[in-house]
GROMACS .gro file of C-alpha atoms in nm:
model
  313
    1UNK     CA    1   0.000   0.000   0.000
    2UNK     CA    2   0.156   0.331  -0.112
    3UNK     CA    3   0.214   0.572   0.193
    4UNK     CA    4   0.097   0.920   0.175
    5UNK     CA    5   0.282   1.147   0.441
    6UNK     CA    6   0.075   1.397   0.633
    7UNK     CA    7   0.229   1.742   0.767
    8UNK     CA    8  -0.011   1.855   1.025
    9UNK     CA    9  -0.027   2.229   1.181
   10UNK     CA   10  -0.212   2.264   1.505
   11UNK     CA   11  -0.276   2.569   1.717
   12UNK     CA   12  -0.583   2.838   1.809
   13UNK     CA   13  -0.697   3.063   1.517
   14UNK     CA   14  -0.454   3.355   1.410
   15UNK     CA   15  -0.170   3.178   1.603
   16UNK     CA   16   0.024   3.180   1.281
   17UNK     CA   17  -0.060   2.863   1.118
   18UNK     CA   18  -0.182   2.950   0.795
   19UNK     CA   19   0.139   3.234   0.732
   20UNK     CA   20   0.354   2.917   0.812
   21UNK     CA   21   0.195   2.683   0.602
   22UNK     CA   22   0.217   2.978   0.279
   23UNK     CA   23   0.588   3.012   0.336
   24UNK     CA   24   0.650   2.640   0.353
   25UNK     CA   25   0.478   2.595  -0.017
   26UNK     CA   26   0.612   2.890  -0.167
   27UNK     CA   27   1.008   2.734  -0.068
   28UNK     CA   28   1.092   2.554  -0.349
   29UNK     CA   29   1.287   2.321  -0.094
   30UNK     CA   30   1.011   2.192   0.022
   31UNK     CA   31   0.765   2.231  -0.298
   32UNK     CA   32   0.946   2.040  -0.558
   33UNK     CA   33   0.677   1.933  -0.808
   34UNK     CA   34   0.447   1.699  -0.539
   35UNK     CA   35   0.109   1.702  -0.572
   36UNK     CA   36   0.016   1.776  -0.251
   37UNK     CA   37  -0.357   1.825  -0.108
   38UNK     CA   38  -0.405   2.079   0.146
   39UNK     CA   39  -0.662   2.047   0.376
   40UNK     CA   40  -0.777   2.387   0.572
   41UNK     CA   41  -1.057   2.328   0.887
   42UNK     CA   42  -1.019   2.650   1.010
   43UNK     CA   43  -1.037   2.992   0.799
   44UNK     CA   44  -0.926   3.269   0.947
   45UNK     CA   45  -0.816   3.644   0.826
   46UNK     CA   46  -0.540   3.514   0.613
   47UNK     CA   47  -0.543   3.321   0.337
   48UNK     CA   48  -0.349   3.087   0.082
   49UNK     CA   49  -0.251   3.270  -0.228
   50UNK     CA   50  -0.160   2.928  -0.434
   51UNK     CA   51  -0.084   3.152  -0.743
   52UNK     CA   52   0.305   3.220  -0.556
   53UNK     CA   53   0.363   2.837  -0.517
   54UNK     CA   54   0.654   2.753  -0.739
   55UNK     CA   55   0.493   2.421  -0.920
   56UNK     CA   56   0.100   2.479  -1.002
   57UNK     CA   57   0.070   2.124  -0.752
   58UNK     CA   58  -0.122   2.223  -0.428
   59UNK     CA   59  -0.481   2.161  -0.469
   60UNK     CA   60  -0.682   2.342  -0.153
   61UNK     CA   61  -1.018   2.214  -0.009
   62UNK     CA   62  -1.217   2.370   0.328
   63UNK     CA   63  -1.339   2.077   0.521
   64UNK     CA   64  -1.512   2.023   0.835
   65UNK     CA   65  -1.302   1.855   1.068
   66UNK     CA   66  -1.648   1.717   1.270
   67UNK     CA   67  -1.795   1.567   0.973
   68UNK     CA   68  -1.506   1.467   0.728
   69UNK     CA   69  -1.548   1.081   0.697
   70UNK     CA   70  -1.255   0.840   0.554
   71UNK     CA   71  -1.437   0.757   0.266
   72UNK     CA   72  -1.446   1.166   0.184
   73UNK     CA   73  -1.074   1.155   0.202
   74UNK     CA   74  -0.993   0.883   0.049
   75UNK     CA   75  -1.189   1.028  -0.259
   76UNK     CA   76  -0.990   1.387  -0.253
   77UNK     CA   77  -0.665   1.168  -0.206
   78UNK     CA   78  -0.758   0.965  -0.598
   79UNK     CA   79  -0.882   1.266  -0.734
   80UNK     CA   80  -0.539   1.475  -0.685
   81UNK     CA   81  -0.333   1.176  -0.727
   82UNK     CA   82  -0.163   1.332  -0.370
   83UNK     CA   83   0.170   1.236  -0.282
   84UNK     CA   84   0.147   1.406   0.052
   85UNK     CA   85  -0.129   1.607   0.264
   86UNK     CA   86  -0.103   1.914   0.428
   87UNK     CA   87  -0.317   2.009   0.695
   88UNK     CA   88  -0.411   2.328   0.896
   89UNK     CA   89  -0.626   2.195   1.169
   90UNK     CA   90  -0.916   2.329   1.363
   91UNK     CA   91  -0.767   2.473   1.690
   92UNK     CA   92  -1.109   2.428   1.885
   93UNK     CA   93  -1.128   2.068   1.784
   94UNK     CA   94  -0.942   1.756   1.929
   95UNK     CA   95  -0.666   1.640   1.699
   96UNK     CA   96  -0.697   1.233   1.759
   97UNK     CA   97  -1.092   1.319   1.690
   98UNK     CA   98  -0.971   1.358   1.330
   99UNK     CA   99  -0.636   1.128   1.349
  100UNK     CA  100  -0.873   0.839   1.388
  101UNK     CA  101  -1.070   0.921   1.059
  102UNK     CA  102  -0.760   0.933   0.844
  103UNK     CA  103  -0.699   0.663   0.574
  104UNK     CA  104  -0.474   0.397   0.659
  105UNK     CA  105  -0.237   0.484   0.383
  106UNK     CA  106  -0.225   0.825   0.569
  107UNK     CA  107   0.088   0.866   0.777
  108UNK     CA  108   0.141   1.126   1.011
  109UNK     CA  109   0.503   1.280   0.940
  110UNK     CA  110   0.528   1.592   1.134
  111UNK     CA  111   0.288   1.802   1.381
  112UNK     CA  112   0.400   2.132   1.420
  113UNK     CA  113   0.183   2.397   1.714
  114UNK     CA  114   0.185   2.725   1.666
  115UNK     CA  115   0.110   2.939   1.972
  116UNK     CA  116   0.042   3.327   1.995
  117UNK     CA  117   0.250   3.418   2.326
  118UNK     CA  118   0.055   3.677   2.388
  119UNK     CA  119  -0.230   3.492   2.428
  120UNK     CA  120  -0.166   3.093   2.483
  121UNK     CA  121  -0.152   3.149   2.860
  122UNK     CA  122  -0.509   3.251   2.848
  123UNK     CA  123  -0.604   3.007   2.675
  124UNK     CA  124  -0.451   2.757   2.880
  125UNK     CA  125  -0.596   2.871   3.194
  126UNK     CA  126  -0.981   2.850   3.042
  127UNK     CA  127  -0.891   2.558   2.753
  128UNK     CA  128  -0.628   2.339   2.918
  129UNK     CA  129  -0.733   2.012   2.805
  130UNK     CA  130  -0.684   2.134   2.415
  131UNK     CA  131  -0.380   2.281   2.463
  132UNK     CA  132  -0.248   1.962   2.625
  133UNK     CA  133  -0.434   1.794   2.286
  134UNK     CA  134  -0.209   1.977   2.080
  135UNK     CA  135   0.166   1.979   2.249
  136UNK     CA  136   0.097   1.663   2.349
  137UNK     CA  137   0.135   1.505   1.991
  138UNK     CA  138   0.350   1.805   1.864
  139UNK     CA  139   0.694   1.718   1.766
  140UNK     CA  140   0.767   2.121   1.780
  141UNK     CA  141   0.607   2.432   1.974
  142UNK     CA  142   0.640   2.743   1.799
  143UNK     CA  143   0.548   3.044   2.052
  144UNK     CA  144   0.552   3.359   1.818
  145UNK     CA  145   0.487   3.706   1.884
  146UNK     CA  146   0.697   3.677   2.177
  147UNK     CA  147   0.843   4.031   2.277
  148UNK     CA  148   1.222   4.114   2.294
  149UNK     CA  149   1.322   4.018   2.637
  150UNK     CA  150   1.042   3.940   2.726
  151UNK     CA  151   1.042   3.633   3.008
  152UNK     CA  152   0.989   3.272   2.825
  153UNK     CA  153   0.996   3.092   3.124
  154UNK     CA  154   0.617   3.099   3.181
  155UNK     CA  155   0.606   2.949   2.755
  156UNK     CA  156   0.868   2.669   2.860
  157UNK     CA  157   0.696   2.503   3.181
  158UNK     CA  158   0.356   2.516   2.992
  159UNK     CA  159   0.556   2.288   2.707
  160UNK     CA  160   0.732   2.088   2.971
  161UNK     CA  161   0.460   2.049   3.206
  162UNK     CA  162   0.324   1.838   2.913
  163UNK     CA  163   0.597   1.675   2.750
  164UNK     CA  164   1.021   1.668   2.805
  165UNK     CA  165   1.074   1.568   2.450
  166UNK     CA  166   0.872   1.868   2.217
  167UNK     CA  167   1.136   2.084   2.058
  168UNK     CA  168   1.054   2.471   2.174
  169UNK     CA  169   1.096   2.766   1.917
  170UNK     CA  170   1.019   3.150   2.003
  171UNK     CA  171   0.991   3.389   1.723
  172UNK     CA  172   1.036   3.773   1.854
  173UNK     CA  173   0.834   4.056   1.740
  174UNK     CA  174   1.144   4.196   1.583
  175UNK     CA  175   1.196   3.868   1.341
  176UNK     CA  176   1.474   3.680   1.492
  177UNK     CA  177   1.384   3.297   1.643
  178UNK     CA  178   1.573   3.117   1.872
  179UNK     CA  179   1.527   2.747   2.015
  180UNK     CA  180   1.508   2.703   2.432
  181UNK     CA  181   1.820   2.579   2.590
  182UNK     CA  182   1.664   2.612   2.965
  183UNK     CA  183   1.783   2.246   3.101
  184UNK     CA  184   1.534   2.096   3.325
  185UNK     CA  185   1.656   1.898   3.597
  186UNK     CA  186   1.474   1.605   3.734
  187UNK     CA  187   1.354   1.563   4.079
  188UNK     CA  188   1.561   1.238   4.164
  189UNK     CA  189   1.954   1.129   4.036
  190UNK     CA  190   1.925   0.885   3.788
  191UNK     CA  191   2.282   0.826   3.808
  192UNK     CA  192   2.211   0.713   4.225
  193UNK     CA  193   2.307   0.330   4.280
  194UNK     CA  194   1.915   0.323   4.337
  195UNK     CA  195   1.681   0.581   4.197
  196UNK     CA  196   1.467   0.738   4.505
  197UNK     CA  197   1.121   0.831   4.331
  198UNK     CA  198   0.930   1.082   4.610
  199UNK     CA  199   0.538   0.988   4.587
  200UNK     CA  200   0.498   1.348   4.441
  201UNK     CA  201   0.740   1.276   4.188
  202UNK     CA  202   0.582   0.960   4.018
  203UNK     CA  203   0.415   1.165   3.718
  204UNK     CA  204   0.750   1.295   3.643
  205UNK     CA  205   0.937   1.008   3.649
  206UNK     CA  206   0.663   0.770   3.487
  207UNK     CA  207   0.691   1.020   3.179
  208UNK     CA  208   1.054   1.052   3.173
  209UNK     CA  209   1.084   0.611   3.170
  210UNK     CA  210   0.850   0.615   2.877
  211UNK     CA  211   1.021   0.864   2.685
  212UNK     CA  212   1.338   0.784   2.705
  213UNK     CA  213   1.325   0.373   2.862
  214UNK     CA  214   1.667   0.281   2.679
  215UNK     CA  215   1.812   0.592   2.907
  216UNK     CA  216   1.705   0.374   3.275
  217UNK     CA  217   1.831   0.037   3.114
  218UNK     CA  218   1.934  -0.141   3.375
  219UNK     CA  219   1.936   0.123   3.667
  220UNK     CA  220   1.771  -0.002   4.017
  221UNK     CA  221   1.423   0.214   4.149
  222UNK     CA  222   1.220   0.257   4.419
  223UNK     CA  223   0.895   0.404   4.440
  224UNK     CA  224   0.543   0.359   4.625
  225UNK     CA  225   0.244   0.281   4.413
  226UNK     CA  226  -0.080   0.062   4.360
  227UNK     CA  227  -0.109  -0.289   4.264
  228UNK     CA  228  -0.292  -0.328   3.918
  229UNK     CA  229  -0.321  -0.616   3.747
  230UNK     CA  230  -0.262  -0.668   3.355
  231UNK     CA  231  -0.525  -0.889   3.189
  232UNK     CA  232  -0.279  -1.008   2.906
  233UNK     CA  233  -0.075  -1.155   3.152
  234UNK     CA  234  -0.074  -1.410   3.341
  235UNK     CA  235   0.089  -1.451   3.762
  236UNK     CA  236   0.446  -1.348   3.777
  237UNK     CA  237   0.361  -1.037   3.694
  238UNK     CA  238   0.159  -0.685   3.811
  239UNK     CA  239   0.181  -0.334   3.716
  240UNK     CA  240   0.267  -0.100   3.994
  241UNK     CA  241   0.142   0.277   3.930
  242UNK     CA  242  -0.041   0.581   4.025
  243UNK     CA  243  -0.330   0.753   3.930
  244UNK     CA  244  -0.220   1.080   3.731
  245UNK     CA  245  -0.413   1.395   3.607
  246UNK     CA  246  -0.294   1.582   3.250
  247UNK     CA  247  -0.535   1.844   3.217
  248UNK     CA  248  -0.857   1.807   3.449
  249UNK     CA  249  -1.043   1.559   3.688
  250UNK     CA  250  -1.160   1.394   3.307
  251UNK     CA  251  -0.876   1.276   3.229
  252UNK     CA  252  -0.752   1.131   3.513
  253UNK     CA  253  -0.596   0.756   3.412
  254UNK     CA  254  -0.397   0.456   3.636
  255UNK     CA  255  -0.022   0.438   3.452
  256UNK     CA  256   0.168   0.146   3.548
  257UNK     CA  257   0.467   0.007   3.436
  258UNK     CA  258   0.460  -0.390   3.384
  259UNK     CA  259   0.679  -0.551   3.668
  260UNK     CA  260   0.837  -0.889   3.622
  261UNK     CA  261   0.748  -1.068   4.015
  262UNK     CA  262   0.702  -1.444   4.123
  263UNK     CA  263   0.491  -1.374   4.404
  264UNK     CA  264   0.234  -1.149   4.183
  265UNK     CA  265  -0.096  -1.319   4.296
  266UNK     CA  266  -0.067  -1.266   4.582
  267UNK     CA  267  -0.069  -0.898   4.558
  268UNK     CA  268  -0.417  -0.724   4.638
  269UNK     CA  269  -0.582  -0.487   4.375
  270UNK     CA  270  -0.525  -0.140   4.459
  271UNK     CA  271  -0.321  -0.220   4.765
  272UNK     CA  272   0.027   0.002   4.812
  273UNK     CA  273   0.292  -0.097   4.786
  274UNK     CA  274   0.666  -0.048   4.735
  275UNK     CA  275   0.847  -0.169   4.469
  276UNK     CA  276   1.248  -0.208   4.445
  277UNK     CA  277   1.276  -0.317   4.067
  278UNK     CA  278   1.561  -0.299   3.801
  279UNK     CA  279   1.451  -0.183   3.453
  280UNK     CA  280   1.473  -0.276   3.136
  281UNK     CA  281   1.379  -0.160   2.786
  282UNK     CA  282   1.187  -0.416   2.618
  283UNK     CA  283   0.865  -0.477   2.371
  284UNK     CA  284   0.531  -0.594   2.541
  285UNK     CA  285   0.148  -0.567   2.420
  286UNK     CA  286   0.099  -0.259   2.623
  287UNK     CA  287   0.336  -0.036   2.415
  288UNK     CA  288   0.219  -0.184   2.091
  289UNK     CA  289   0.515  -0.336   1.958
  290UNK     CA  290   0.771  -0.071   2.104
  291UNK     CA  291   1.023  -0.076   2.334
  292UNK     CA  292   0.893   0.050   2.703
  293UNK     CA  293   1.001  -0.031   3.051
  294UNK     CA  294   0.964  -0.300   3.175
  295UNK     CA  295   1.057  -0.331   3.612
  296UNK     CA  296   1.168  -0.683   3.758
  297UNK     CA  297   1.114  -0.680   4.127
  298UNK     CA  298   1.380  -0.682   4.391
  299UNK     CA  299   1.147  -0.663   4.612
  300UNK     CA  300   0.782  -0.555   4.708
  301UNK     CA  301   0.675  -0.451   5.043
  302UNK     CA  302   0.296  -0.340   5.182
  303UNK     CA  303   0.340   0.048   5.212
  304UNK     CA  304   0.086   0.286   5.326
  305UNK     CA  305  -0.084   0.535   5.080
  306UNK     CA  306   0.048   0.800   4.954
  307UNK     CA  307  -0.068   1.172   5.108
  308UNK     CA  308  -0.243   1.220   4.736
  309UNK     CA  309  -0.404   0.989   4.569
  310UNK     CA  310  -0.363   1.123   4.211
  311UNK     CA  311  -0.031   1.326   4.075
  312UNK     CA  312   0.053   1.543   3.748
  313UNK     CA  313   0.331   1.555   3.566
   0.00000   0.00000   0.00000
């Protein structure tokens, strides 16, 4: 099946998006002769002047990103002959809403956000749980419109309080850009002969192992969590975690990491516990075919709970 790669912009309307997207297509580095299909499900005050694109190859539709089925893209795809997709996204919409409607021949191969730093604070405050939609996925933040000195701390713990990994650009009202070098330190030594993990710290960490497992690879930890049980598996192994929060009380969800121990059933649901394990970075059903961390136990001792039952990361 042929692969058609998919550049996705995400962000709130007049965050910059669609002046991105222009510039992109009119670089003959990037518009070489493709026939690519660019999809727009949000409109706002600017708009795409095709007649500056080097190659007469983009060919624009205005969808709805609610009501777009697979079969409607699927059609657009044979009528253009597309080798790739561009699309601007609807910033008041949730992006896997529309990920999950995409033809399977549809890869994703970038997701840039675009952010208004004027205005992204506010919007985090009143919107958080799409703003964590969008840098969640995003393999770059762009925060634009940022003034000259102004403070981008307040821009770089919004983009790290969501993920350690998403590369952060600001763009300055005066046209220069620059990429954030402010080093984040974790909250326990990694390098330690044993790993301490504070109960407070668990979201943190938890993230951190699934990022970047090969990093832990054969390192010794210690943390308190709850016994959960994996149905796939059978005894000899649980799945130690906590209850963590993203965005708001909806999406609160248990993360555990799958922990190799003989004495497994014996373990009571939901009990605390905690765990001395080594880690490893190996493939198991519940990272679809990736490499995640997986803990064998040192040991496993009744604990008693933690002061809060849910963290964030």
């Amino acid at each position: 099946m042929r692969q058609i790669p998919v550049y996705t912009f995400t962000g709130f309307l007049d965050s910059g998006k669609t002046k991105f997207i222009q510039e992109t297509l009119e670089d003959p580095r990037f518009n070489t002769g493709e026939h690519t299909l660019l999809l727009i499900f949000e409109e706002g005050e600017e708009e795409y002047d095709i007649s500056t694109y080097p190659h007469k190859n983009v060919y624009l539709e205005v969808l709805d990103q609610d009501t777009v089925t697979t079969a409607e893209l699927e059609a657009l795809e044979k009528k253009y002959k597309a080798d790739r997709v561009v699309m601007e996204l609807n910033g008041m919409k949730l992006v896997g809403e529309l990920y999950s409607r995409l033809p399977r021949s549809w890869g994703i191969a970038q997701e840039v956000m675009f952010a208004d730093a004027s205005t992204i604070l506010t919007y985090n405050a009143n919107m958080r749980n799409l703003v964590v939609d969008k840098l969640s996925g995003c393999e770059m933040v762009v925060f634009n419109r940022v003034k000259p000195g102004e403070d981008t701390m307040p821009l770089h713990k919004l983009a790290r309080a969501v993920s350690r990994r998403v590369d952060i650009l600001y763009e300055t009202t005066d046209g220069k850009s620059s990429f954030d070098d402010i080093v984040d330190p974790l909250p326990f030594d990694i390098n330690a002969p044993v790993i301490e993990v504070k109960d407070e710290d668990y979201g943190l960490w938890y993230r951190d192992v699934s990022e970047e497992t090969e990093k832990y690879a054969g390192k010794t930890i210690r943390f308190k969590a709850q016994v959960a049980r994996l149905r796939r598996d059978k005894d000899g192994i649980f799945a130690p975690g906590r209850f963590i929060m993203t965005c708001c009380v909806d999406d609160i969800q248990f993360c555990g990491v799958p922990c190799k121990y003989a004495d497994a059933a014996k373990l009571k649901a939901k009990s605390w516990v905690m765990v001395t394990a080594t880690i490893s970075a190996e493939k198991h059903p519940l990272y679809k075919g990736e490499l995640g961390p997986i803990l064998t136990a040192i040991s496993v001792e009744p604990a008693v709970p933690a002061t809060q039952d849910v963290v964030t990361f």
